[in-house]
PDB file of C-alpha atoms in Angstrom:
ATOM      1  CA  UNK A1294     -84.463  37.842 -30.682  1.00  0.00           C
ATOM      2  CA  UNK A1295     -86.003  41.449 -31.778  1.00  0.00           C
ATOM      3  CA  UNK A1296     -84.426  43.133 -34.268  1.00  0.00           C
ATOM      4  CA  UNK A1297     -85.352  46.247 -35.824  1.00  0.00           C
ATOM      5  CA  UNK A1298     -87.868  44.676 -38.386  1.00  0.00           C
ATOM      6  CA  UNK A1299     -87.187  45.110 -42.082  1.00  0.00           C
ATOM      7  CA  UNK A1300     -90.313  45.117 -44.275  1.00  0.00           C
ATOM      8  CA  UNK A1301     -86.108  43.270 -44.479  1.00  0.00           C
ATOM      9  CA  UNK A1302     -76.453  44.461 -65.741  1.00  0.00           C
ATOM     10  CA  UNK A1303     -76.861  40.594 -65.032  1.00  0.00           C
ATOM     11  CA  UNK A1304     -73.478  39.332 -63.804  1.00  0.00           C
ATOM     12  CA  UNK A1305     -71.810  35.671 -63.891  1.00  0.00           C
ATOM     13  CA  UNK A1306     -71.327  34.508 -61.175  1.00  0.00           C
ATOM     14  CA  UNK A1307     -67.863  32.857 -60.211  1.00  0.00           C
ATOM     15  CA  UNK A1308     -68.474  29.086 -58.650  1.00  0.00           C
ATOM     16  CA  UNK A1309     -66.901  29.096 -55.033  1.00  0.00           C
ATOM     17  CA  UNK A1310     -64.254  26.237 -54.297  1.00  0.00           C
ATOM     18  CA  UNK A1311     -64.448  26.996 -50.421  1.00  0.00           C
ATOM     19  CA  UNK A1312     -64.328  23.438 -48.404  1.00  0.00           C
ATOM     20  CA  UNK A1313     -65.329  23.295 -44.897  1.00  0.00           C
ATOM     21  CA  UNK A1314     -63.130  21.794 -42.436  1.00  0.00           C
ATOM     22  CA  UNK A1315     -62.386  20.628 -38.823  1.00  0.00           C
ATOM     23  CA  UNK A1316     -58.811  21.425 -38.753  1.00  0.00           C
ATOM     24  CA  UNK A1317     -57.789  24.144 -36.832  1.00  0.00           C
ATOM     25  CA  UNK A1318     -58.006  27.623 -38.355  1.00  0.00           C
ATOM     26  CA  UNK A1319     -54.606  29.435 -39.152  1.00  0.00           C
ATOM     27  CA  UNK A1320     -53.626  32.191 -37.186  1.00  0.00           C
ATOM     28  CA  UNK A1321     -55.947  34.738 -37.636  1.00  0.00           C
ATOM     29  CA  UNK A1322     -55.748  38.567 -36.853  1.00  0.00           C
ATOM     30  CA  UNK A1323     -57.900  40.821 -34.026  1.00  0.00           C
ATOM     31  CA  UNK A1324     -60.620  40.331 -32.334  1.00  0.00           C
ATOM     32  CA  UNK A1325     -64.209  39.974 -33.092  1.00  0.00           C
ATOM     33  CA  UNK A1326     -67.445  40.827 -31.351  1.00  0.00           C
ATOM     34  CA  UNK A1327     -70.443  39.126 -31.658  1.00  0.00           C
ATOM     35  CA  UNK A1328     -74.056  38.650 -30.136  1.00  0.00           C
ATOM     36  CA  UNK A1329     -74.964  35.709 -28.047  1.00  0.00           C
ATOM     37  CA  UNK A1330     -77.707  33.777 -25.973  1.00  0.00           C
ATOM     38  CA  UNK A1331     -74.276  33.085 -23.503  1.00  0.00           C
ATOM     39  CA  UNK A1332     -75.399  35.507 -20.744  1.00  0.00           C
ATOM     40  CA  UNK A1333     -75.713  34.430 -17.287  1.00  0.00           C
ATOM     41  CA  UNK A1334     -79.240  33.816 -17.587  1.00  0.00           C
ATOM     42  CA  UNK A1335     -79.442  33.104 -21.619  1.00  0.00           C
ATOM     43  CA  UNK A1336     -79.710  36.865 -22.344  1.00  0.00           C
ATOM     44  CA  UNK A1337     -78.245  38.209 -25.341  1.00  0.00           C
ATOM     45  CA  UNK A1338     -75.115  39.900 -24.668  1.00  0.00           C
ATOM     46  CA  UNK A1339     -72.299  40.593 -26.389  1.00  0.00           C
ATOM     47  CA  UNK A1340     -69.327  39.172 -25.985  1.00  0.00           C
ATOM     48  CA  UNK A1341     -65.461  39.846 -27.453  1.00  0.00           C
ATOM     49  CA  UNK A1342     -62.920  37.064 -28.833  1.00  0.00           C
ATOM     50  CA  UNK A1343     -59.203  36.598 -30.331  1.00  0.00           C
ATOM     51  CA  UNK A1344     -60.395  35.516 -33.882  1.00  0.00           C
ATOM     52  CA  UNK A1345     -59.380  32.025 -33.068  1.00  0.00           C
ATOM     53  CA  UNK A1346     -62.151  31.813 -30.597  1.00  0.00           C
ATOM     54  CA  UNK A1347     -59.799  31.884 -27.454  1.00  0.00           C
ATOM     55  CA  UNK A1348     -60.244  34.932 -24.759  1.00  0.00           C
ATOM     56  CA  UNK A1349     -63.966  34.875 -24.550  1.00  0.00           C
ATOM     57  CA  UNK A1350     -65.788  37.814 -22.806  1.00  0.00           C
ATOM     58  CA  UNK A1351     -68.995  38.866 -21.825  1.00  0.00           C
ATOM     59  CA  UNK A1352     -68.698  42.722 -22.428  1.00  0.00           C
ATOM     60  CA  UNK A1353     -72.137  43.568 -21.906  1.00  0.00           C
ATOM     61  CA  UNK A1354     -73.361  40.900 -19.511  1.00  0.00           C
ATOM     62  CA  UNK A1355     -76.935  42.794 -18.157  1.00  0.00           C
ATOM     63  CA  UNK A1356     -80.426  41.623 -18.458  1.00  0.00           C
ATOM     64  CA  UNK A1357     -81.453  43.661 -21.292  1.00  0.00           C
ATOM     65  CA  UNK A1358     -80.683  42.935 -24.965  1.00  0.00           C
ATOM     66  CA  UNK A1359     -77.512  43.651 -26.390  1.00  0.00           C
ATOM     67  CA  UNK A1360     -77.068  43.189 -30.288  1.00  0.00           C
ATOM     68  CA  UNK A1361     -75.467  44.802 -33.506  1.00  0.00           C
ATOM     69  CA  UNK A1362     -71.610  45.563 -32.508  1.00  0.00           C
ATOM     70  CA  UNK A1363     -69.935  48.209 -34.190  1.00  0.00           C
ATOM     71  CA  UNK A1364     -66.447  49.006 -33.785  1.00  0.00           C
ATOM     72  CA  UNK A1365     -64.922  52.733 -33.966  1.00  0.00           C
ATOM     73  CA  UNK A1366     -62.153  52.316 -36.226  1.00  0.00           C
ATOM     74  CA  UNK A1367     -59.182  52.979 -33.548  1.00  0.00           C
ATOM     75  CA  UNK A1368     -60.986  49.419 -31.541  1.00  0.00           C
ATOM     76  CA  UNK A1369     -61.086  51.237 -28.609  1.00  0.00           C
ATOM     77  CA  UNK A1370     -65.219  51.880 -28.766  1.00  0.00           C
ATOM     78  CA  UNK A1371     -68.304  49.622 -29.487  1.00  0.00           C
ATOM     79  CA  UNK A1372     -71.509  50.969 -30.553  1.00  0.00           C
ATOM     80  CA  UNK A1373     -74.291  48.789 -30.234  1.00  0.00           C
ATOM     81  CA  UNK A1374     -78.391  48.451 -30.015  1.00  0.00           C
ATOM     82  CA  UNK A1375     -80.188  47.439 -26.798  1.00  0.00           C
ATOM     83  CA  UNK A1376     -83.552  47.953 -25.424  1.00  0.00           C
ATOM     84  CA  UNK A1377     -81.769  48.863 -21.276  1.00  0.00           C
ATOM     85  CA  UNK A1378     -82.967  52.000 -21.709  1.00  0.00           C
ATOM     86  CA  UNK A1379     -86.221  53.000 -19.811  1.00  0.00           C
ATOM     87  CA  UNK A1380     -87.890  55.146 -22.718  1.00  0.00           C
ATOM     88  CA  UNK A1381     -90.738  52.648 -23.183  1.00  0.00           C
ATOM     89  CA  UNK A1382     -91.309  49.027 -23.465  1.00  0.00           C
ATOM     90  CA  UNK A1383     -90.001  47.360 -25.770  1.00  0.00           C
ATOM     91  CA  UNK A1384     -87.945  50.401 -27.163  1.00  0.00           C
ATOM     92  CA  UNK A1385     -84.395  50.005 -29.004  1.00  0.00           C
ATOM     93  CA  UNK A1386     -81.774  52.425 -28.724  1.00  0.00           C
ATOM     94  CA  UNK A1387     -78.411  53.043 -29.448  1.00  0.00           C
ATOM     95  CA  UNK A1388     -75.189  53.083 -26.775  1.00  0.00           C
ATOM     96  CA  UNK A1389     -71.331  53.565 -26.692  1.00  0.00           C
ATOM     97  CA  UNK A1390     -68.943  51.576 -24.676  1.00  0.00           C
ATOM     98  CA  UNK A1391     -65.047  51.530 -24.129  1.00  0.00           C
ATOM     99  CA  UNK A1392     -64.100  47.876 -26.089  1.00  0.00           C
ATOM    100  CA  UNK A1393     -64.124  46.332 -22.813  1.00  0.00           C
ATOM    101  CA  UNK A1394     -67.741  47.103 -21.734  1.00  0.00           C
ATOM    102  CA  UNK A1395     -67.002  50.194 -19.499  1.00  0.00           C
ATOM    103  CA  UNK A1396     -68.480  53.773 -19.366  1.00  0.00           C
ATOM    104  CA  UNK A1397     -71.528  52.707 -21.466  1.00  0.00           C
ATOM    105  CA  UNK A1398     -73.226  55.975 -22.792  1.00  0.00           C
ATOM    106  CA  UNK A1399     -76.723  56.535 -24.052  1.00  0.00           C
ATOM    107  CA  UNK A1400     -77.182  58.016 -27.445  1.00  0.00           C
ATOM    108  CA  UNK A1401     -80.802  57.958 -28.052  1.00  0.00           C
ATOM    109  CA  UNK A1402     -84.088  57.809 -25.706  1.00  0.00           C
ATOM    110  CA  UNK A1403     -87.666  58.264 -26.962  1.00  0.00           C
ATOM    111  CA  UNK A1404     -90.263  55.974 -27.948  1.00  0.00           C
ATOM    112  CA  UNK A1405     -88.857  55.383 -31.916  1.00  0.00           C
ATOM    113  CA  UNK A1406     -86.402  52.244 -32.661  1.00  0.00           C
ATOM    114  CA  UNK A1407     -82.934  53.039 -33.238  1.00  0.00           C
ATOM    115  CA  UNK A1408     -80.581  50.237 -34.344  1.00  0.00           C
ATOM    116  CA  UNK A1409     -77.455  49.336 -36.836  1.00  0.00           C
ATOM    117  CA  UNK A1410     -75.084  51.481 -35.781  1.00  0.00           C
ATOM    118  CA  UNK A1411     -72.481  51.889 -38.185  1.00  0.00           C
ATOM    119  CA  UNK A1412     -69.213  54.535 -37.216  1.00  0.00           C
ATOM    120  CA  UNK A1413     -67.448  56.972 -39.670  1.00  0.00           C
ATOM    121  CA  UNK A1414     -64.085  56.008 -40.190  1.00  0.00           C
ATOM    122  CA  UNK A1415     -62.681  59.510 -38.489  1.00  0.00           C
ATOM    123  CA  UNK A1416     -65.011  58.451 -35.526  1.00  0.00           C
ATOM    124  CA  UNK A1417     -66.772  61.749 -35.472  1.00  0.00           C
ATOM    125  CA  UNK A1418     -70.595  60.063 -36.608  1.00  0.00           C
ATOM    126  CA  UNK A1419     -72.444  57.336 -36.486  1.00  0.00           C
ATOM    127  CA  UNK A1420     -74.990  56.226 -39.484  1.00  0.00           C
ATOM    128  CA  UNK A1421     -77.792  54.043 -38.281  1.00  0.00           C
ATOM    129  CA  UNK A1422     -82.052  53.045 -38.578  1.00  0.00           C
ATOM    130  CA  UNK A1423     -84.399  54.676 -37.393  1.00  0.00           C
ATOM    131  CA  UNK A1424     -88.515  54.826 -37.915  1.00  0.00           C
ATOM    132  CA  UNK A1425     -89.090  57.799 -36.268  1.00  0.00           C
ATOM    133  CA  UNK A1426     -90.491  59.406 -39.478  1.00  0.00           C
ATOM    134  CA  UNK A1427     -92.625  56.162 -40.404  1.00  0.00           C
ATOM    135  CA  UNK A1428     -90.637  53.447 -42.422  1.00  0.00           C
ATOM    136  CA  UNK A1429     -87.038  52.580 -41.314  1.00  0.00           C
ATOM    137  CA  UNK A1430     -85.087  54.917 -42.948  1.00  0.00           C
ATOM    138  CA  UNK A1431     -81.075  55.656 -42.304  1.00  0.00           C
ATOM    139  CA  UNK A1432     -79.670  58.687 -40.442  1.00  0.00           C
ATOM    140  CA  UNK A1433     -76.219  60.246 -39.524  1.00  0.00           C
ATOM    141  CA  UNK A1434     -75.564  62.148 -36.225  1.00  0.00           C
ATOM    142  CA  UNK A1435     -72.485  62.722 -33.827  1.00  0.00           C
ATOM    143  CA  UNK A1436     -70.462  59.734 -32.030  1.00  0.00           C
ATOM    144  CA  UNK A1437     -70.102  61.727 -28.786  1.00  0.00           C
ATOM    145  CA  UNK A1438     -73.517  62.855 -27.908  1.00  0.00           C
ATOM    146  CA  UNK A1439     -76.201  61.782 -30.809  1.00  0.00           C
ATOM    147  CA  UNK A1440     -77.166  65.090 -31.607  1.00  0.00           C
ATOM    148  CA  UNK A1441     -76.984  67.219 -34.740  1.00  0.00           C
ATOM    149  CA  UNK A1442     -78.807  64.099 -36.652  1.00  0.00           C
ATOM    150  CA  UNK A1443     -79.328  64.277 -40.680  1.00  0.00           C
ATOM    151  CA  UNK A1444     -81.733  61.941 -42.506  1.00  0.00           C
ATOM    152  CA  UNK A1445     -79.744  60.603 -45.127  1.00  0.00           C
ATOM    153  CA  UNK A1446     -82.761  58.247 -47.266  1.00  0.00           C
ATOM    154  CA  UNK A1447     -86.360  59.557 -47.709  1.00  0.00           C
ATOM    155  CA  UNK A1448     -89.384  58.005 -48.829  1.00  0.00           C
ATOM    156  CA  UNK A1449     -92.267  54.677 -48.390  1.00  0.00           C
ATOM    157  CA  UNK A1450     -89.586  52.079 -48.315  1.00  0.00           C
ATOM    158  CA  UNK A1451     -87.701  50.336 -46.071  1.00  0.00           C
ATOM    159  CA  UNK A1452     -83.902  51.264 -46.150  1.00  0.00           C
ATOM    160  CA  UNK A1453     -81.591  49.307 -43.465  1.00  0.00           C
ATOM    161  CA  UNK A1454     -77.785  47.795 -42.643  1.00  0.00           C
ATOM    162  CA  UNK A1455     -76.069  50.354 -43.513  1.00  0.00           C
ATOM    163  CA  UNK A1456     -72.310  50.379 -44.108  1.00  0.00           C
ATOM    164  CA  UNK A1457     -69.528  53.336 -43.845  1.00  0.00           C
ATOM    165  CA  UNK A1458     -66.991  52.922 -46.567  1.00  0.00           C
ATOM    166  CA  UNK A1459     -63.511  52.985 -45.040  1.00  0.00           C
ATOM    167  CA  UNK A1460     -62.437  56.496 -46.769  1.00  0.00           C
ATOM    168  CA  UNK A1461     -65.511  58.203 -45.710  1.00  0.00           C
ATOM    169  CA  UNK A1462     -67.224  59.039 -48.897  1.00  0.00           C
ATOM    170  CA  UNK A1463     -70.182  56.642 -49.289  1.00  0.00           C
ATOM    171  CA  UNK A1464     -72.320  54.182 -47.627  1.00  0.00           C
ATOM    172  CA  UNK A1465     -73.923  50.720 -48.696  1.00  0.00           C
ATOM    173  CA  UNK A1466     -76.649  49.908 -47.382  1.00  0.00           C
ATOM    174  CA  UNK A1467     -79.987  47.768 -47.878  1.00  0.00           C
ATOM    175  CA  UNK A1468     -83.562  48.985 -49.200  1.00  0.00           C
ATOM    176  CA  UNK A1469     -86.603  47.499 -50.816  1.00  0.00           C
ATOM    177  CA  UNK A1470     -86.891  50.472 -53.489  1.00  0.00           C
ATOM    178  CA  UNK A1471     -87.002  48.508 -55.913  1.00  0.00           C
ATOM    179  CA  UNK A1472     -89.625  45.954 -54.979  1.00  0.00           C
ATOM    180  CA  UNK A1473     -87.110  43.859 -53.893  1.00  0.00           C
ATOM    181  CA  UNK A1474     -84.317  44.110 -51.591  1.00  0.00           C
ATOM    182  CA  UNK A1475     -80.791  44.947 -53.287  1.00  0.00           C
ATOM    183  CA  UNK A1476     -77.771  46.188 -51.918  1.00  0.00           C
ATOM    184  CA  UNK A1477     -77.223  49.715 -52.734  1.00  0.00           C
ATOM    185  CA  UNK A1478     -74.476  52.757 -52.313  1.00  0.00           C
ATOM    186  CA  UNK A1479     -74.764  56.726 -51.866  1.00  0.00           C
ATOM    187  CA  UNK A1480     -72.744  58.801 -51.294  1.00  0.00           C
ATOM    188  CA  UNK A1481     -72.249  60.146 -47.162  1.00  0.00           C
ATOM    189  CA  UNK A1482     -74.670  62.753 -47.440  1.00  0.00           C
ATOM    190  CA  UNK A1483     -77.345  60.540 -48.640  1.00  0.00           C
ATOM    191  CA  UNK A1484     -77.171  61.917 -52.772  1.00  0.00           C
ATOM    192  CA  UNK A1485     -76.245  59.461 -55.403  1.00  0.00           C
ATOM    193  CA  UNK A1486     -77.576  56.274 -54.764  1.00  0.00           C
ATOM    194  CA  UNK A1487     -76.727  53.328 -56.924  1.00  0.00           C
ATOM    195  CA  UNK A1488     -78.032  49.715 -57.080  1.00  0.00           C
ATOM    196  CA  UNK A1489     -74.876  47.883 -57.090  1.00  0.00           C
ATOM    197  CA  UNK A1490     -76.229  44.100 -56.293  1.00  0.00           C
ATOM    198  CA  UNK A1491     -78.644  44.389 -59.011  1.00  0.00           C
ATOM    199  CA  UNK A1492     -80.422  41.345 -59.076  1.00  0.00           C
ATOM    200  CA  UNK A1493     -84.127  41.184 -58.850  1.00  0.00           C
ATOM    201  CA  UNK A1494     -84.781  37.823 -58.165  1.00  0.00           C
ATOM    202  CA  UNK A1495     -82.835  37.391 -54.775  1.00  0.00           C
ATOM    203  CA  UNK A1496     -82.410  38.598 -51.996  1.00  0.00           C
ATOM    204  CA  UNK A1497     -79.105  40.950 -51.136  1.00  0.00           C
ATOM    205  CA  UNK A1498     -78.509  42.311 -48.134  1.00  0.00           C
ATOM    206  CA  UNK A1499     -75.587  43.295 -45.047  1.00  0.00           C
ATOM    207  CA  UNK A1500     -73.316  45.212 -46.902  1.00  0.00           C
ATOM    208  CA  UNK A1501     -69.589  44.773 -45.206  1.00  0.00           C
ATOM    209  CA  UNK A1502     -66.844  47.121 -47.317  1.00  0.00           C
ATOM    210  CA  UNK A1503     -63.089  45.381 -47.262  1.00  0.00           C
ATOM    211  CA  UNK A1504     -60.728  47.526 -45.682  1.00  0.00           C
ATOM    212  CA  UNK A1505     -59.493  48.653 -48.506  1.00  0.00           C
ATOM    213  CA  UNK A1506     -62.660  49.961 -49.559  1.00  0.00           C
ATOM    214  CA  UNK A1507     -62.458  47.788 -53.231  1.00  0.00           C
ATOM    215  CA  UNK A1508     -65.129  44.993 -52.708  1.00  0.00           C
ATOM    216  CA  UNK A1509     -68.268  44.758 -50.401  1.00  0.00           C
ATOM    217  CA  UNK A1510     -69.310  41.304 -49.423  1.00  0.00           C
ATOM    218  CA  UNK A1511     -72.627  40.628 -48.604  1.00  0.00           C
ATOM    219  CA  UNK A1512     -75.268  37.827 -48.215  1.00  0.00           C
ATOM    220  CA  UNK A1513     -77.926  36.806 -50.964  1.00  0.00           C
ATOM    221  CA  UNK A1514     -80.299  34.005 -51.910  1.00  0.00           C
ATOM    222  CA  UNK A1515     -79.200  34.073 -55.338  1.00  0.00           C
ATOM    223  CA  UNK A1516     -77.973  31.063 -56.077  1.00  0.00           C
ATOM    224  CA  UNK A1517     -80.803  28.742 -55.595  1.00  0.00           C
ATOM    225  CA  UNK A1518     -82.490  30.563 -52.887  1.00  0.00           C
ATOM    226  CA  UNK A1519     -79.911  29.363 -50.429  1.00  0.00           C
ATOM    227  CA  UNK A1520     -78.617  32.364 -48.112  1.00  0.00           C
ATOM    228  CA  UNK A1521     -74.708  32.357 -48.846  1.00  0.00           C
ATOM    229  CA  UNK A1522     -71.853  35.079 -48.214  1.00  0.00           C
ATOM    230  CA  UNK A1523     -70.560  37.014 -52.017  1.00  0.00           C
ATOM    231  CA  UNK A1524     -68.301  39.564 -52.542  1.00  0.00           C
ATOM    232  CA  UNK A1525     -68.178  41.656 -55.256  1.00  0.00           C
ATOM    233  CA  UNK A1526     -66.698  44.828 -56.469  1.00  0.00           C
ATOM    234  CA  UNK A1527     -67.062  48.015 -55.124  1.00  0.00           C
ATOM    235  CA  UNK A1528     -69.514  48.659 -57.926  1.00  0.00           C
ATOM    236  CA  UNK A1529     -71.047  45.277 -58.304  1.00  0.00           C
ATOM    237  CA  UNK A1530     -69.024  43.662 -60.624  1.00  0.00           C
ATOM    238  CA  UNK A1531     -66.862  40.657 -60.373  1.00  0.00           C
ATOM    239  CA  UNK A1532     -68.889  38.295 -57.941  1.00  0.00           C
ATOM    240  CA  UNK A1533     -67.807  35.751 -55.612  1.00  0.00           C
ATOM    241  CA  UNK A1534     -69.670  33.264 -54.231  1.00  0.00           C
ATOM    242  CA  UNK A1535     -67.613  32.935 -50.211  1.00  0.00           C
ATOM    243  CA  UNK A1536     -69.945  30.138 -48.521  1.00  0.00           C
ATOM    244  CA  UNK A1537     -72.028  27.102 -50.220  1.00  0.00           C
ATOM    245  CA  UNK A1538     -73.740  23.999 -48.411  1.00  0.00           C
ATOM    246  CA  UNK A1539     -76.653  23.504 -46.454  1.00  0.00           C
ATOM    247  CA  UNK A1540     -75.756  26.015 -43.947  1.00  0.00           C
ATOM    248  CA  UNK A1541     -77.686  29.169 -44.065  1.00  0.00           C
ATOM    249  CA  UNK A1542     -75.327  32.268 -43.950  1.00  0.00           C
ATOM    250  CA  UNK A1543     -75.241  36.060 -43.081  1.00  0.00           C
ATOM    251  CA  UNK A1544     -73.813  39.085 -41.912  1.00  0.00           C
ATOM    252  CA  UNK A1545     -70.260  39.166 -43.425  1.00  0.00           C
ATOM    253  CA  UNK A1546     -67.544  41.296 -41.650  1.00  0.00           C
ATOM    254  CA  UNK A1547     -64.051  41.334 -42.813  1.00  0.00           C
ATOM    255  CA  UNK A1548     -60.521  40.907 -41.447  1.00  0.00           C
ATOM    256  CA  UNK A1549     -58.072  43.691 -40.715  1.00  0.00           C
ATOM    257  CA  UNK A1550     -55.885  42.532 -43.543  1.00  0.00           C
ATOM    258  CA  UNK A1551     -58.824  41.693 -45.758  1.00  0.00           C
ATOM    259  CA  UNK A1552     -57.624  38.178 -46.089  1.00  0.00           C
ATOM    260  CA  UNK A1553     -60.948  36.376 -44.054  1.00  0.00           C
ATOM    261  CA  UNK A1554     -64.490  37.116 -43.768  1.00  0.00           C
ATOM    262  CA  UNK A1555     -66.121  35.963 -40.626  1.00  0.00           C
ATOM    263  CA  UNK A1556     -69.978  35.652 -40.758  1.00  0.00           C
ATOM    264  CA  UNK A1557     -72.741  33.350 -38.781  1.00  0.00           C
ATOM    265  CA  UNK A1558     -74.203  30.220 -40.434  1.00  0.00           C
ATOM    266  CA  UNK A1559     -76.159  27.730 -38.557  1.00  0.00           C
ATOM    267  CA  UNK A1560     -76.206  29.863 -35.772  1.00  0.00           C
ATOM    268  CA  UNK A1561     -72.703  29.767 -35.021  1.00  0.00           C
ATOM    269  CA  UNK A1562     -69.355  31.977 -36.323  1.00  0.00           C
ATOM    270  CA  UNK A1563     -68.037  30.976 -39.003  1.00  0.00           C
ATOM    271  CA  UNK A1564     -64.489  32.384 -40.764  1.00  0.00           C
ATOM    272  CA  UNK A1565     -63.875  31.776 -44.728  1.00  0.00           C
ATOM    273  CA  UNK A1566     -60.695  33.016 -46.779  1.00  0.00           C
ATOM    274  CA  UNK A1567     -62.750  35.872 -48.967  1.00  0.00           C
ATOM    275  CA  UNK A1568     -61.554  33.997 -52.323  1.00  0.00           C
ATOM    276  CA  UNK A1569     -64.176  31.423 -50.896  1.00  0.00           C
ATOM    277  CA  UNK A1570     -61.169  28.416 -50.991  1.00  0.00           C
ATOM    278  CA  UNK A1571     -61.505  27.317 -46.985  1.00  0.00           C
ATOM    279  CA  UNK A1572     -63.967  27.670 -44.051  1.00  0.00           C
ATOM    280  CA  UNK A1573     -63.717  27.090 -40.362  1.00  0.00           C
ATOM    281  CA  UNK A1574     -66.170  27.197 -37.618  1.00  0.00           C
ATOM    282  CA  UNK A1575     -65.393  29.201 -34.700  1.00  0.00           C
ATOM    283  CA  UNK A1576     -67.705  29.029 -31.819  1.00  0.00           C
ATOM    284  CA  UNK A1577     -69.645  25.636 -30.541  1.00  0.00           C
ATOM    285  CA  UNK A1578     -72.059  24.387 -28.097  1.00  0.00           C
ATOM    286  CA  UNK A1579     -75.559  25.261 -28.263  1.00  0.00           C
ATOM    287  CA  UNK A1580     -75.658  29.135 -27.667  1.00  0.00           C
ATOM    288  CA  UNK A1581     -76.705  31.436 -30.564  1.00  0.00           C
ATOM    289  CA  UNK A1582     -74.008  32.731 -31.883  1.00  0.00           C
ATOM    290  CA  UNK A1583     -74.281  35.351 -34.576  1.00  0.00           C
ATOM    291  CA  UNK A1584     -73.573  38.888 -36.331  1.00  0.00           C
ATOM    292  CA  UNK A1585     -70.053  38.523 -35.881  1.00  0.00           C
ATOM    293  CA  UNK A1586     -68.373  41.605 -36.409  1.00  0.00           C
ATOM    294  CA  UNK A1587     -64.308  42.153 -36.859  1.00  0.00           C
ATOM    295  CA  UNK A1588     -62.001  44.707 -35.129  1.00  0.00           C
ATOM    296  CA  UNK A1589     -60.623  46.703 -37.999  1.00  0.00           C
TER     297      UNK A1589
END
């Protein structure tokens, strides 16, 4: 699957209890979107389910590829990446869509990738990567037609996955900076930025803010090199491991009430209480199942 490439205080960390299990999952809230290899003909589409897995639809379902969902923050809009447009070969760009896969609308077509779409929570922008200007860097623009665009990170490194905090004010996103990749926040206009994952020696990455805006989870190889799901404090404090095991696991989105975090491990998704206590797996077969991404 092509994906926009990424050149992708010590704190204690607080041992996760979480216990997979086969029982059926409680009742859990919304809907999510996700990308997956289900397509008529094994394209990657995206598709929309009740949490639970039930009510399964393709909401994409064209020969092109469809990934990285982002709802508007009403639900009623999904902005996502997919290379249907006839630009170039090859090319990714960005497109809106009612929830339910109608009156798709082009943002973006030239020869640059544009991917990770991320919305404002009053709707009226959209963050998301570019490399027009070089490296993948992130940028800001209008919702409705892609125009008036603002660079929001500058430089030789590679800055990706970003994040809209659900007040407005700031953004986490990802970036090599550093020499590594850390998870880091600025504010919305792209001044302030603070390394709030901090930890040199790992990997951190997908930032996904709670809806109350208090913690970010987000995955990270640090503890033992194994890619699990953390949360942490808004500014990096107070970790969590969410997912252990031998399942590899990424791209955490959270729960309308902030109770669950769904993610995809083992290509599949995957929904664990956020104080890491319980997991359940969502989706089976043998599709590719992954970057889940919850309604707010």
């Amino acid at each position: 699957m092509r994906a926009l490439a990424l050149s992708v205080v010590l704190l204690a960390l607080v041992g996760a209890c979480r216990s997979d299990t086969t029982e059926p999952p409680p009742p859990l809230p919304g809907k999510i979107a996700f990308v997956s290899d289900r397509g008529r003909f094994r394209q990657f589409d995206i598709f929309v389910m009740n949490a639970g897995g039930s009510g399964l639809v393709d909401v994409t379902d064209v020969l092109s590829l469809e990934d990285w969902p982002a709802w508007s923050l009403d639900g009623s809009k999904i902005a996502f990446t997919s290379d249907r447009g006839l630009a170039s070969p090859d090319t990714l760009d960005i497109f809106v869509m009612n929830a339910d896969g109608t009156s798709v609308v082009q943002l973006t077509s030239d020869t640059t990738q544009e991917a990770e779409p991320t919305w404002s929570p009053d709707g009226a922008r959209i963050a998301f990567v570019s490399n027009r200007d070089g490296p993948n860097h992130i940028f800001v623009w209008k919702a409705s037609d892609g125009t008036d665009t603002t660079r929001l990170t500058t430089g030789f490194q590679t800055d990706a996955l970003p994040a809209w905090s659900p007040d407005g004010s700031k953004i986490a996103f990802t970036t090599n900076r550093d020499g590594d990749y850390e998870v880091y926040v600025m504010n919305a206009d792209g001044t302030s930025p603070v390394d709030v994952s901090n930890n040199h020696s790992a990997y951190d990455a997908a930032p996904a803010w709670s809806p109350d805006g208090s913690k970010i989870a987000f995955m990270s190889t640090r503890n033992a090199g194994a890619m699990e799901i953390f949360v942490m404090a808004a500014d990096g404090t107070n970790i969590t491991q969410v997912t252990s095991g031998p399942l590899y696991a990424e791209y955490p989105s959270w729960s309308p009430d902030g109770v669950y975090i769904a993610c995809d491990r083992d290509q599949h998704i995957w929904v664990a209480r956020a104080d890491g206590s319980q997991a359940w797996q969502i989706t089976t077969g043998s599709f590719l199942d992954i970057v889940p991404r919850w309604r707010p």
